[in-house]
């Protein structure tokens, strides 16, 4: 069925494989696409290659990246209480699961890649959608990839610097190598990138199970002194807010499958199934891993160590302790892979809508990999390596990220009011999105009352996208040189990487 948007365009919400602006039959040099459709003579159609197992691996593999190995220290730094920290971890899991269920409704009513961007585009129009894409391009995606890559580098370097902290230059070089290598894998093959995701997801689960079992054994021996004064800590609003930032960062990725739902087989069934399998699994693992950490590592030791899993391994595994940083490095390596995979699809979707230059829309003719998008995403992450403080990066992007998530859930409620008759294979109880929105707003605003810098900087960067939108996107009568420049860039990428414009999925799964 069709619905009418404010700009007068009619389109189907069952499968938005076409652009909201429906550029298939439009010849224009406007927007970020810039070149005429006459310049593009080849198009490919993306195939649905991702299975349910792949979907679970993307969610689990992206969530369990760096967060569980660095965020425990971050949560404890602010909460200063073992008991409060464990409650925060459980609360973060519950909140993330609620958000994921709301996204399941969005992802099965708007079954195209793009995640938050696609939902805001449909709900609130092109300007709001573009601003979400803008902050993803400049803040959210490169920052997330950089944090996970830095954590990989920290643990990968640790065995070679047993008696001292690895030099910052070594950490940055290893992080850069990780980003470049995985970008190359993702450019070469979707199949190989998914193999990396599946294998490394299994590896990280094995590592976490080892930590959990070791922690349980340690507690069974009666060594529970670290749980004395369980609730002694800092309960200020600012501290609790920043503790939640770090905990929620560790759960970041619960919505990443939505960014590639256009490539997911039978999304109406597999998207919610993947969420129901992945989220309880991750929440349980996270709470148990933190319990194991606290049983073995004292508060003082945890607060002084970024690589808390290494400290844990040295205490518990003895001569096999060297395996811990290896497993953690493998875990974070897979996390970077999942973020790169989904980031490139987000930017490609933005290019389909005319909100990014057309070269982002180019996919390899045979392998169907978005090579230009992947390379750009890698470059932005490499620039973020100029700042190596992980916790500063987390606080920097968290407020903007969660506000954008709130906007997407609000968009779901708006679509229920303005388009009540569109197919919704999944429809969550109204209480869930309301609870989620209230919790997220409180979490964003609490720390900002005391330290508004990060929120103000994020809002400033977001608002800076408005003039860019009107000059580069909405302005249709651009000089011809502008179009020639974009067309030249597209032709260069097509010749260099053997790429062509994607068309998106054609089938409509109306069940």
Coordinates of C-alpha atoms in Angstrom, one line a residue:
X1 CA 0.0 0.0 0.0
X2 CA 1.1 3.5 -0.5
X3 CA 1.3 6.5 1.9
X4 CA 1.6 10.2 1.2
X5 CA 4.6 12.1 2.5
X6 CA 4.8 15.8 3.1
X7 CA 6.8 16.3 -0.1
X8 CA 4.0 14.7 -2.1
X9 CA 5.9 11.4 -2.9
X10 CA 3.9 8.2 -2.7
X11 CA 5.9 5.0 -1.7
X12 CA 5.4 1.7 -0.1
X13 CA 6.5 1.2 3.5
X14 CA 6.5 -2.6 3.2
X15 CA 9.8 -2.5 1.4
X16 CA 11.4 0.8 0.8
X17 CA 13.9 -0.5 -1.8
X18 CA 13.1 2.7 -3.7
X19 CA 14.2 6.0 -2.5
X20 CA 11.8 8.3 -0.7
X21 CA 12.5 10.8 -3.4
X22 CA 12.0 7.9 -6.0
X23 CA 15.0 8.9 -8.1
X24 CA 14.6 6.0 -10.6
X25 CA 13.0 8.1 -13.2
X26 CA 14.4 11.5 -12.3
X27 CA 17.2 13.1 -14.2
X28 CA 18.8 15.8 -12.1
X29 CA 22.0 17.3 -11.2
X30 CA 20.7 18.4 -7.8
X31 CA 21.2 16.8 -4.4
X32 CA 24.4 15.2 -3.3
X33 CA 24.2 12.8 -6.2
X34 CA 25.1 15.6 -8.6
X35 CA 25.5 13.6 -11.8
X36 CA 22.7 12.8 -14.2
X37 CA 21.2 9.3 -14.2
X38 CA 22.2 9.2 -17.9
X39 CA 25.8 8.9 -16.6
X40 CA 24.9 5.6 -14.9
X41 CA 24.3 2.7 -17.4
X42 CA 24.9 -0.2 -15.0
X43 CA 23.0 -1.1 -11.9
X44 CA 23.1 -4.1 -9.7
X45 CA 20.5 -5.5 -7.3
X46 CA 21.6 -6.5 -3.8
X47 CA 20.9 -10.1 -2.9
X48 CA 19.6 -11.2 0.5
X49 CA 22.7 -13.2 1.7
X50 CA 22.5 -12.8 5.5
X51 CA 20.9 -15.8 7.3
X52 CA 19.5 -15.9 10.9
X53 CA 22.9 -17.1 12.2
X54 CA 24.6 -14.3 10.4
X55 CA 22.1 -11.9 12.0
X56 CA 22.7 -13.2 15.5
X57 CA 26.5 -13.0 14.8
X58 CA 26.2 -9.4 13.7
X59 CA 24.3 -8.4 16.9
X60 CA 26.4 -10.5 19.3
X61 CA 29.6 -9.8 17.4
X62 CA 29.1 -6.1 17.3
X63 CA 27.9 -5.7 20.9
X64 CA 30.6 -7.9 22.4
X65 CA 33.6 -6.0 21.0
X66 CA 35.6 -3.7 23.2
X67 CA 32.9 -2.7 25.7
X68 CA 32.9 -5.7 28.1
X69 CA 36.7 -5.4 28.3
X70 CA 37.0 -1.6 29.0
X71 CA 33.6 -0.5 30.2
X72 CA 33.7 -2.4 33.6
X73 CA 36.4 0.0 34.6
X74 CA 34.5 3.0 33.3
X75 CA 31.3 2.0 35.1
X76 CA 33.2 1.5 38.4
X77 CA 35.1 4.7 38.0
X78 CA 31.9 6.6 38.2
X79 CA 29.7 4.3 40.4
X80 CA 32.5 3.5 42.9
X81 CA 30.4 0.6 44.0
X82 CA 30.4 -3.1 43.1
X83 CA 26.7 -3.7 43.8
X84 CA 25.7 -0.5 41.9
X85 CA 27.9 -1.5 39.0
X86 CA 26.2 -4.9 38.7
X87 CA 22.8 -3.3 38.8
X88 CA 23.8 -0.8 36.2
X89 CA 24.9 -3.6 33.9
X90 CA 21.6 -5.5 34.3
X91 CA 19.7 -2.2 33.7
X92 CA 21.7 -1.4 30.6
X93 CA 20.8 -4.9 29.2
X94 CA 17.1 -4.5 29.9
X95 CA 17.0 -1.0 28.4
X96 CA 18.9 -2.2 25.3
X97 CA 16.6 -5.1 24.9
X98 CA 13.5 -2.8 25.0
X99 CA 15.2 -0.6 22.4
X100 CA 16.0 -3.5 20.2
X101 CA 12.3 -4.7 20.3
X102 CA 11.1 -1.2 19.3
X103 CA 13.6 -1.4 16.4
X104 CA 12.2 -4.7 15.4
X105 CA 8.9 -3.0 14.7
X106 CA 10.7 -0.3 12.8
X107 CA 12.9 -2.8 10.9
X108 CA 9.9 -4.9 9.8
X109 CA 7.7 -2.1 8.7
X110 CA 10.6 -0.3 6.9
X111 CA 12.6 -3.2 5.5
X112 CA 15.5 -1.5 4.0
X113 CA 19.1 -0.9 5.1
X114 CA 20.0 2.3 6.8
X115 CA 18.7 1.8 10.4
X116 CA 18.0 5.1 12.2
X117 CA 18.6 7.1 9.1
X118 CA 15.9 5.3 7.1
X119 CA 13.4 5.5 10.0
X120 CA 13.9 9.3 10.6
X121 CA 13.8 9.9 6.8
X122 CA 10.3 8.2 6.6
X123 CA 8.9 9.6 9.8
X124 CA 10.1 13.2 9.8
X125 CA 11.4 14.0 6.3
X126 CA 14.7 14.5 4.5
X127 CA 16.2 17.2 6.7
X128 CA 16.0 15.2 9.9
X129 CA 17.1 12.0 8.1
X130 CA 20.1 13.9 6.7
X131 CA 21.1 15.2 10.1
X132 CA 21.1 11.7 11.5
X133 CA 23.3 10.6 8.6
X134 CA 25.5 13.7 9.2
X135 CA 26.3 12.9 12.8
X136 CA 26.8 9.2 11.9
X137 CA 29.3 10.3 9.3
X138 CA 31.2 12.7 11.5
X139 CA 30.8 11.4 15.1
X140 CA 29.1 8.1 15.8
X141 CA 30.5 5.6 13.4
X142 CA 34.1 6.7 13.2
X143 CA 34.3 7.2 17.0
X144 CA 32.8 3.7 17.7
X145 CA 35.2 2.1 15.3
X146 CA 38.1 3.9 16.7
X147 CA 37.3 2.9 20.3
X148 CA 37.0 -0.8 19.4
X149 CA 40.2 -0.6 17.3
X150 CA 42.1 1.0 20.2
X151 CA 40.9 -1.6 22.6
X152 CA 42.1 -4.3 20.1
X153 CA 45.5 -2.6 20.0
X154 CA 45.7 -2.3 23.8
X155 CA 45.2 -6.0 24.3
X156 CA 47.2 -7.2 21.2
X157 CA 50.2 -5.2 22.4
X158 CA 49.9 -6.3 26.1
X159 CA 51.8 -9.6 25.8
X160 CA 54.8 -7.8 24.4
X161 CA 54.9 -5.2 27.2
X162 CA 54.3 -7.4 30.3
X163 CA 56.1 -5.1 32.7
X164 CA 55.0 -1.7 31.4
X165 CA 52.2 0.0 29.6
X166 CA 52.4 -0.2 25.8
X167 CA 53.5 3.1 24.2
X168 CA 50.7 5.2 22.8
X169 CA 52.4 5.2 19.3
X170 CA 52.3 1.4 19.2
X171 CA 48.7 1.3 20.2
X172 CA 47.8 3.8 17.5
X173 CA 49.7 1.9 14.8
X174 CA 48.1 -1.4 15.7
X175 CA 44.7 0.2 15.7
X176 CA 45.3 1.6 12.3
X177 CA 46.5 -1.7 10.9
X178 CA 43.3 -3.4 12.3
X179 CA 41.1 -0.8 10.6
X180 CA 42.9 -1.1 7.3
X181 CA 43.1 -4.9 7.2
X182 CA 39.4 -5.3 8.0
X183 CA 38.5 -2.6 5.5
X184 CA 40.4 -4.7 2.8
X185 CA 38.5 -7.9 3.8
X186 CA 35.1 -6.1 3.6
X187 CA 36.1 -4.7 0.2
X188 CA 37.0 -8.1 -1.1
X189 CA 34.0 -10.2 -0.2
X190 CA 30.7 -10.2 1.8
X191 CA 31.2 -13.9 2.3
X192 CA 34.7 -13.5 3.9
X193 CA 33.6 -10.5 6.1
X194 CA 30.7 -12.7 7.4
X195 CA 33.1 -15.6 8.0
X196 CA 35.3 -13.2 10.0
X197 CA 32.2 -12.2 11.9
X198 CA 31.0 -15.7 12.6
X199 CA 34.4 -17.1 13.6
X200 CA 35.4 -14.2 15.8
X201 CA 32.0 -14.2 17.5
X202 CA 32.4 -17.8 18.4
X203 CA 35.9 -17.0 19.7
X204 CA 34.8 -14.1 21.9
X205 CA 32.0 -16.2 23.4
X206 CA 34.5 -18.9 24.3
X207 CA 36.7 -16.3 25.9
X208 CA 33.9 -14.9 28.0
X209 CA 32.6 -18.4 29.0
X210 CA 36.2 -19.1 30.2
X211 CA 36.2 -15.9 32.3
X212 CA 32.7 -16.7 33.8
X213 CA 33.6 -20.3 34.7
X214 CA 36.9 -19.2 36.3
X215 CA 35.1 -16.5 38.3
X216 CA 32.5 -19.0 39.5
X217 CA 35.3 -21.4 40.6
X218 CA 37.1 -18.6 42.3
X219 CA 33.9 -17.7 44.3
X220 CA 33.3 -21.3 45.2
X221 CA 36.6 -21.4 46.9
X222 CA 35.3 -18.8 49.4
X223 CA 37.2 -15.8 48.2
X224 CA 34.5 -13.2 48.4
X225 CA 36.3 -10.4 50.2
X226 CA 35.9 -8.1 47.1
X227 CA 32.2 -8.0 47.8
X228 CA 32.6 -6.4 51.2
X229 CA 30.9 -3.0 51.5
X230 CA 28.9 -3.9 48.4
X231 CA 26.9 -0.7 48.2
X232 CA 29.6 1.9 49.2
X233 CA 29.9 4.3 46.3
X234 CA 29.1 7.6 44.5
X235 CA 25.4 8.1 44.0
X236 CA 25.4 11.6 42.5
X237 CA 23.3 12.2 39.4
X238 CA 26.3 13.0 37.3
X239 CA 28.2 9.9 38.4
X240 CA 25.3 7.5 37.8
X241 CA 24.7 9.1 34.4
X242 CA 28.3 8.6 33.2
X243 CA 28.3 5.1 34.6
X244 CA 25.3 4.3 32.4
X245 CA 27.1 5.9 29.5
X246 CA 29.9 3.3 29.8
X247 CA 27.5 0.4 30.4
X248 CA 25.4 1.3 27.5
X249 CA 28.5 1.7 25.3
X250 CA 29.2 -1.9 26.0
X251 CA 25.7 -2.8 24.7
X252 CA 26.2 -0.6 21.6
X253 CA 25.4 -2.5 18.5
X254 CA 21.9 -3.9 19.4
X255 CA 20.5 -1.9 16.5
X256 CA 23.2 -2.6 13.9
X257 CA 21.3 -5.5 12.2
X258 CA 18.7 -2.9 11.2
X259 CA 21.4 -1.2 9.1
X260 CA 21.7 -4.2 6.9
X261 CA 18.1 -5.5 7.0
X262 CA 17.9 -5.0 3.3
X263 CA 20.3 -7.9 2.9
X264 CA 18.7 -10.1 5.6
X265 CA 16.8 -13.2 4.4
X266 CA 13.1 -13.2 5.5
X267 CA 13.5 -10.1 7.7
X268 CA 10.0 -10.3 9.1
X269 CA 11.0 -13.5 10.9
X270 CA 14.7 -13.4 11.2
X271 CA 15.1 -9.8 12.6
X272 CA 13.0 -10.4 15.8
X273 CA 14.4 -13.9 16.1
X274 CA 17.9 -12.6 16.0
X275 CA 17.1 -10.0 18.7
X276 CA 15.4 -12.5 21.0
X277 CA 18.4 -14.8 20.7
X278 CA 21.1 -12.2 20.9
X279 CA 20.0 -9.7 23.6
X280 CA 19.2 -12.1 26.5
X281 CA 22.4 -14.0 25.6
X282 CA 24.6 -10.8 25.8
X283 CA 22.9 -9.4 28.9
X284 CA 23.4 -12.7 30.8
X285 CA 27.0 -12.9 29.7
X286 CA 27.8 -9.3 30.6
X287 CA 26.4 -9.6 34.2
X288 CA 28.2 -12.9 34.8
X289 CA 31.5 -11.6 33.4
X290 CA 31.4 -8.5 35.6
X291 CA 30.6 -10.7 38.6
X292 CA 33.7 -12.8 37.8
X293 CA 35.8 -9.6 37.4
X294 CA 34.7 -8.3 40.8
X295 CA 35.3 -11.7 42.5
X296 CA 38.9 -11.8 41.3
X297 CA 40.1 -8.2 40.8
X298 CA 39.8 -5.7 43.6
X299 CA 38.3 -2.2 43.1
X300 CA 41.7 -0.6 43.3
X301 CA 43.2 -3.0 40.7
X302 CA 40.3 -2.5 38.4
X303 CA 40.4 1.3 38.6
X304 CA 44.1 1.3 37.7
X305 CA 43.8 -1.1 34.7
X306 CA 42.3 -0.4 31.3
X307 CA 43.0 -4.1 30.3
X308 CA 41.0 -5.5 33.2
X309 CA 40.7 -8.9 31.5
X310 CA 44.5 -9.2 31.5
X311 CA 44.7 -8.5 35.2
X312 CA 41.9 -11.2 35.7
X313 CA 43.8 -13.7 33.6
X314 CA 47.1 -13.2 35.4
X315 CA 45.4 -13.9 38.7
X316 CA 43.4 -17.0 37.6
X317 CA 44.9 -18.7 34.6
X318 CA 48.6 -18.7 35.7
X319 CA 50.8 -20.0 32.8
X320 CA 47.9 -19.8 30.4
X321 CA 47.2 -16.1 31.2
X322 CA 48.7 -15.2 27.8
X323 CA 45.6 -16.6 26.1
X324 CA 43.4 -13.8 27.6
X325 CA 44.8 -10.8 25.7
X326 CA 44.8 -13.0 22.6
X327 CA 41.1 -13.8 23.0
X328 CA 40.2 -10.2 23.8
X329 CA 42.1 -9.0 20.8
X330 CA 40.3 -11.5 18.6
X331 CA 37.0 -10.3 20.1
X332 CA 37.6 -6.7 19.5
X333 CA 38.9 -7.5 16.0
X334 CA 35.5 -9.0 15.2
X335 CA 33.8 -6.0 16.7
X336 CA 35.5 -3.7 14.3
X337 CA 34.5 -5.9 11.4
X338 CA 30.8 -5.7 12.3
X339 CA 30.9 -1.9 12.7
X340 CA 32.7 -1.4 9.4
X341 CA 30.2 -3.8 7.6
X342 CA 27.2 -1.9 8.8
X343 CA 28.6 1.6 8.5
X344 CA 29.3 1.2 4.8
X345 CA 25.7 0.1 4.2
X346 CA 24.4 3.1 6.1
X347 CA 26.4 5.5 3.9
X348 CA 25.3 3.7 0.7
X349 CA 21.7 4.1 1.7
X350 CA 22.3 7.8 2.3
X351 CA 23.7 8.1 -1.2
X352 CA 20.6 6.3 -2.6
X353 CA 18.5 9.1 -1.1
X354 CA 20.7 11.8 -2.6
X355 CA 22.0 12.8 0.8
X356 CA 25.6 11.8 0.2
X357 CA 27.7 11.9 -3.0
X358 CA 26.9 9.2 -5.5
X359 CA 30.2 7.5 -5.1
X360 CA 29.0 6.2 -1.7
X361 CA 26.4 4.2 -3.6
X362 CA 28.9 2.3 -5.7
X363 CA 29.2 -1.4 -5.1
X364 CA 31.6 -3.9 -6.7
X365 CA 29.9 -5.5 -9.7
X366 CA 30.6 -9.1 -8.7
X367 CA 31.3 -9.1 -4.9
X368 CA 28.5 -6.5 -4.1
X369 CA 30.8 -4.8 -1.6
X370 CA 30.5 -1.0 -1.1
X371 CA 34.2 -0.3 -1.6
X372 CA 34.1 3.6 -1.6
X373 CA 32.0 3.7 1.5
X374 CA 34.3 1.3 3.3
X375 CA 37.4 3.3 2.4
X376 CA 35.8 6.5 3.5
X377 CA 34.7 5.0 6.8
X378 CA 38.2 3.7 7.4
X379 CA 39.7 7.1 6.7
X380 CA 37.4 8.9 9.2
X381 CA 38.3 6.3 11.9
X382 CA 42.0 6.8 11.3
X383 CA 41.5 10.5 11.8
X384 CA 39.8 9.8 15.2
X385 CA 43.0 8.0 16.3
X386 CA 44.5 11.5 16.9
X387 CA 42.6 11.2 20.2
X388 CA 43.5 8.0 22.1
X389 CA 41.6 8.5 25.3
X390 CA 38.9 5.9 25.2
X391 CA 36.7 7.2 28.0
X392 CA 36.8 10.8 26.6
X393 CA 35.6 9.3 23.2
X394 CA 32.8 7.4 24.9
X395 CA 31.5 10.5 26.7
X396 CA 31.9 12.6 23.6
X397 CA 29.6 10.6 21.3
X398 CA 27.2 9.0 23.8
X399 CA 24.9 11.9 24.3
X400 CA 24.4 12.5 20.5
X401 CA 24.0 8.7 19.9
X402 CA 21.3 8.3 22.4
X403 CA 19.4 11.4 21.4
X404 CA 19.3 10.0 17.8
X405 CA 18.0 6.7 19.1
X406 CA 15.3 8.5 21.0
X407 CA 14.4 10.4 17.9
X408 CA 14.0 7.1 16.0
X409 CA 11.7 5.6 18.6
X410 CA 9.7 8.8 18.6
X411 CA 9.5 8.4 14.9
X412 CA 8.0 5.0 15.4
X413 CA 5.2 6.5 17.6
X414 CA 4.7 9.3 15.0
X415 CA 4.3 6.7 12.2
X416 CA 1.7 4.9 14.3
X417 CA -0.4 8.1 14.4
X418 CA 0.2 9.4 10.9
X419 CA 0.3 6.0 9.1
X420 CA -1.8 3.6 11.3
X421 CA -2.6 1.2 8.4
X422 CA 0.9 0.3 7.2
X423 CA 1.8 -3.4 7.6
X424 CA 3.5 -4.0 11.0
X425 CA 4.4 -7.7 11.3
X426 CA 5.7 -6.8 14.8
X427 CA 3.9 -4.3 17.0
X428 CA 5.3 -3.7 20.5
X429 CA 3.3 -2.6 23.5
X430 CA 3.0 1.2 23.7
X431 CA 4.6 1.2 27.2
X432 CA 7.9 -0.1 25.9
X433 CA 8.8 2.9 23.6
X434 CA 7.5 5.4 26.2
X435 CA 9.7 3.8 29.0
X436 CA 12.7 3.7 26.6
X437 CA 12.4 7.4 25.6
X438 CA 12.0 8.6 29.2
X439 CA 15.0 6.6 30.4
X440 CA 17.2 7.7 27.5
X441 CA 16.3 11.4 28.0
X442 CA 17.1 11.2 31.7
X443 CA 20.4 9.5 31.0
X444 CA 21.4 12.1 28.4
X445 CA 20.4 15.1 30.5
X446 CA 21.7 14.0 33.9
X447 CA 25.4 14.3 33.2
X448 CA 24.8 17.4 31.0
X449 CA 23.5 19.4 33.9
X450 CA 27.0 19.2 35.4
X451 CA 29.2 19.0 32.3
X452 CA 27.2 20.2 29.3
X453 CA 30.3 20.5 27.0
X454 CA 29.9 17.1 25.3
X455 CA 26.2 17.6 24.6
X456 CA 26.6 21.1 23.4
X457 CA 29.4 20.1 21.1
X458 CA 27.3 17.2 19.7
X459 CA 24.3 19.5 19.2
X460 CA 26.5 22.1 17.5
X461 CA 27.9 19.6 15.1
X462 CA 24.4 18.3 14.4
X463 CA 23.0 21.8 13.7
X464 CA 26.0 22.6 11.5
X465 CA 24.5 20.1 9.0
X466 CA 21.5 22.3 8.4
X467 CA 23.2 24.9 6.1
X468 CA 25.1 22.0 4.5
X469 CA 21.8 20.3 3.7
X470 CA 20.3 23.4 2.1
X471 CA 23.4 24.2 0.1
X472 CA 24.5 20.8 -1.0
X473 CA 21.2 18.8 -1.0
X474 CA 18.1 21.0 -1.3
X475 CA 19.6 23.5 -3.8
X476 CA 18.8 22.0 -7.2
X477 CA 20.3 24.6 -9.6
X478 CA 23.9 24.1 -8.7
X479 CA 26.7 25.2 -11.1
X480 CA 27.6 22.7 -13.8
X481 CA 31.1 22.4 -12.4
X482 CA 29.6 21.0 -9.2
X483 CA 27.9 18.2 -11.1
X484 CA 31.0 17.5 -13.2
X485 CA 33.1 17.2 -10.1
X486 CA 30.8 14.6 -8.6
X487 CA 30.5 12.8 -11.9
X488 CA 34.3 12.7 -12.2
X489 CA 34.5 11.2 -8.7
X490 CA 32.0 8.5 -9.6
X491 CA 33.7 7.7 -12.9
X492 CA 37.1 7.5 -11.1
X493 CA 35.7 5.1 -8.4
X494 CA 34.0 3.0 -11.1
X495 CA 37.2 2.6 -13.1
X496 CA 39.4 2.1 -10.0
X497 CA 37.3 -0.4 -8.1
X498 CA 35.1 -2.0 -10.8
X499 CA 31.9 -0.7 -9.1
X500 CA 28.5 0.4 -10.2
X501 CA 25.3 1.9 -8.7
X502 CA 23.2 -0.4 -6.6
X503 CA 19.5 -0.5 -7.1
X504 CA 18.4 -2.3 -3.9
X505 CA 16.2 -5.2 -3.3
X506 CA 13.3 -5.6 -5.6
X507 CA 11.2 -8.2 -3.8
X508 CA 8.4 -7.3 -1.4
X509 CA 7.9 -9.8 1.4
X510 CA 4.3 -9.2 2.3
X511 CA 3.3 -12.0 4.5

